[in-house]
């Protein structure tokens, strides 16, 4: 078979071995998913989980109800995807180890450097995550499916903080009188959406001030050596 013959063969000869994916169709699907998630995020902030129906999401996104189900899923799955995309900063779920800020934390060589990167990341994440996370918490009190999702994500947060504590411990700079579990609990409590809401939404702190506070507080609370004004080693 020569090149001319190959060039003249119908395009669908190998269709059975490799499915065709239209870039245009994929882009349309991504745009629809983005619109659905954006609409759901807005409605959750306005009406809460109970007041946000799939029909309302569809109307806000200007799509059919079946399109919401096809592009994202039922309401609990919409809520899950809002949490996951708030964490990733994209329209897709990104595992923690693959997120840019996590990679930078692991590449940093000092505990202070790791804390600074994470504190800055939290300020960005919570602007997206806090309203969604609190809606999930409130829904979990009334709905078994979302309660299961709430436990799953809360437990995952705790595991991630234990990994972060171990990463900090590996630098040799953590206090010896704190266990990794204690360090993880401090991190877990202060990176929570509830803590963000108290200081940023209720007390009017800026995200930059919040990030600076978290960095300073963790440095003073958790590190063995404090090379800071007013602090002794």
XYZ file of C-alpha atoms in Angstrom:
233
model
C 0.000 0.000 0.000
C 1.544 3.315 -1.060
C 1.104 6.795 0.450
C -1.341 7.802 -2.292
C -3.560 4.836 -1.440
C -3.467 5.631 2.268
C -4.317 9.254 1.577
C -7.355 8.263 -0.455
C -8.824 5.877 2.141
C -12.092 6.962 3.841
C -11.602 8.680 7.192
C -13.706 6.118 9.079
C -11.650 3.027 8.170
C -10.082 2.928 11.654
C -13.143 4.260 13.462
C -13.617 0.985 15.311
C -10.161 1.134 16.905
C -10.056 4.809 17.903
C -13.185 6.844 18.675
C -13.346 10.261 17.065
C -13.458 13.233 19.423
C -14.543 16.564 18.014
C -12.564 19.485 19.506
C -15.521 21.734 18.765
C -17.937 19.446 20.603
C -15.540 19.108 23.536
C -15.241 22.905 23.767
C -19.028 23.254 23.739
C -19.346 20.653 26.495
C -16.725 22.449 28.590
C -18.517 25.770 28.116
C -21.818 24.206 29.167
C -20.258 22.653 32.257
C -18.708 26.007 33.163
C -22.071 27.764 32.808
C -23.849 25.165 34.946
C -21.250 25.326 37.730
C -21.201 29.136 37.663
C -24.985 29.259 37.901
C -25.035 26.769 40.768
C -22.346 28.697 42.645
C -24.306 31.949 42.324
C -27.566 30.354 43.440
C -26.000 28.667 46.450
C -24.754 32.041 47.601
C -28.189 33.584 47.123
C -30.590 30.855 48.229
C -28.554 28.171 50.006
C -28.625 24.478 49.198
C -32.315 23.921 49.967
C -33.360 26.848 47.798
C -31.167 25.856 44.876
C -33.012 23.443 42.607
C -31.755 21.794 39.446
C -34.477 23.639 37.544
C -33.213 26.954 38.922
C -29.647 26.079 37.955
C -30.832 25.239 34.435
C -32.693 28.538 34.109
C -29.723 30.550 35.355
C -27.342 28.707 33.012
C -29.841 28.965 30.126
C -29.805 25.228 29.486
C -32.293 22.372 29.774
C -32.653 20.467 33.035
C -31.434 17.304 31.324
C -28.304 19.197 30.296
C -27.485 19.882 33.958
C -27.766 16.168 34.684
C -25.679 15.238 31.636
C -22.929 17.820 32.120
C -22.496 17.648 35.917
C -25.091 15.398 37.577
C -27.781 15.536 40.231
C -27.758 18.211 42.930
C -25.420 16.411 45.391
C -22.945 15.842 42.554
C -23.219 19.506 41.552
C -22.290 20.401 45.117
C -19.353 17.974 45.076
C -18.071 19.448 41.830
C -18.375 22.981 43.211
C -16.185 21.965 46.151
C -13.657 20.194 43.934
C -13.411 23.007 41.394
C -13.117 25.613 44.142
C -10.114 23.673 45.446
C -8.516 23.266 42.029
C -9.281 26.753 40.709
C -10.404 25.203 37.409
C -13.597 23.649 36.049
C -12.225 20.169 36.699
C -11.352 18.027 39.698
C -7.597 18.027 40.317
C -6.138 15.613 42.923
C -4.347 17.418 45.749
C -0.904 16.125 44.765
C -1.310 17.596 41.268
C -2.336 21.102 42.336
C 0.242 23.768 41.613
C 0.471 25.114 45.153
C 0.947 21.597 46.584
C 3.829 20.986 44.200
C 5.422 24.264 45.231
C 4.990 23.416 48.918
C 6.744 20.095 48.427
C 9.551 21.734 46.481
C 10.160 24.349 49.206
C 13.048 23.423 51.493
C 12.096 25.274 54.692
C 9.058 25.039 56.945
C 8.602 28.800 56.742
C 8.606 28.656 52.963
C 6.051 25.863 52.917
C 3.781 27.720 55.346
C 4.004 30.936 53.313
C 2.992 29.152 50.101
C 0.075 27.409 51.761
C -1.175 30.533 53.531
C -1.269 32.391 50.216
C -3.049 29.480 48.553
C -5.705 29.365 51.264
C -6.580 33.025 50.717
C -7.244 32.316 47.048
C -9.083 29.057 47.624
C -11.413 30.297 50.360
C -12.748 33.113 48.204
C -14.176 30.375 45.986
C -14.693 27.600 48.523
C -16.153 29.163 51.674
C -19.717 29.802 50.411
C -19.904 26.346 48.849
C -18.388 24.568 51.842
C -20.778 26.218 54.288
C -23.711 25.317 52.043
C -22.504 21.713 52.107
C -22.222 21.791 55.905
C -25.756 23.134 56.288
C -27.184 20.646 53.792
C -25.443 17.770 55.585
C -27.588 18.407 58.656
C -30.735 17.527 56.694
C -29.741 15.178 53.891
C -28.025 11.793 54.168
C -26.294 12.011 50.787
C -24.720 15.374 51.477
C -23.892 14.277 55.036
C -21.823 11.468 53.563
C -20.125 13.925 51.204
C -19.446 16.300 54.107
C -17.770 13.523 56.123
C -15.754 12.384 53.134
C -14.380 15.846 52.387
C -13.779 16.679 56.062
C -11.841 13.449 56.559
C -9.853 14.106 53.396
C -8.967 17.576 54.696
C -7.737 15.999 57.936
C -5.605 13.448 56.061
C -4.116 16.168 53.871
C -3.202 18.208 56.950
C -1.472 15.193 58.509
C 0.561 14.863 55.316
C 1.385 18.569 55.460
C 2.421 18.217 59.111
C 4.739 15.348 58.173
C 6.171 17.447 55.346
C 6.862 20.269 57.807
C 8.357 17.799 60.298
C 10.794 16.579 57.659
C 12.436 20.024 57.595
C 13.500 19.582 61.237
C 11.962 22.928 62.146
C 8.777 21.932 63.999
C 8.456 22.111 67.774
C 9.400 18.830 69.452
C 6.624 19.149 72.041
C 3.894 18.925 69.379
C 2.918 15.683 67.684
C 2.133 15.604 63.985
C -1.532 15.024 64.868
C -1.558 18.171 67.011
C 0.096 20.177 64.247
C -2.424 18.807 61.743
C -5.340 19.775 63.999
C -4.078 23.366 64.279
C -3.687 23.587 60.498
C -7.075 21.929 59.915
C -8.937 24.305 62.214
C -7.342 27.505 60.932
C -7.631 26.737 57.222
C -11.367 26.049 57.595
C -14.053 27.972 55.762
C -15.617 28.889 59.107
C -12.418 30.632 60.243
C -12.214 32.530 56.957
C -15.819 33.689 57.253
C -15.294 34.925 60.817
C -12.348 37.149 59.925
C -12.936 38.110 56.285
C -16.708 38.284 55.957
C -17.682 39.207 59.503
C -14.692 41.285 60.615
C -13.850 42.770 57.232
C -10.289 41.492 56.837
C -8.860 41.494 53.329
C -7.680 38.189 51.834
C -4.109 39.515 51.923
C -4.384 40.306 55.628
C -5.844 36.871 56.297
C -2.973 35.162 54.448
C -0.381 37.214 56.345
C -2.065 36.396 59.659
C -2.190 32.666 58.964
C 1.463 32.631 57.935
C 2.548 34.550 61.031
C 0.348 32.555 63.416
C 1.484 29.168 62.145
C 5.105 30.249 62.167
C 4.854 31.360 65.795
C 2.724 28.423 66.942
C 4.424 25.537 65.196
C 8.083 26.262 64.516
C 10.849 25.641 67.023
C 12.959 28.659 66.061
C 11.304 32.055 65.744
C 13.508 34.627 64.081
C 10.835 37.280 64.425
C 10.794 40.687 66.126
C 9.600 40.334 69.715
C 10.055 36.558 69.811
C 12.750 34.501 71.508
C 13.997 31.180 70.264
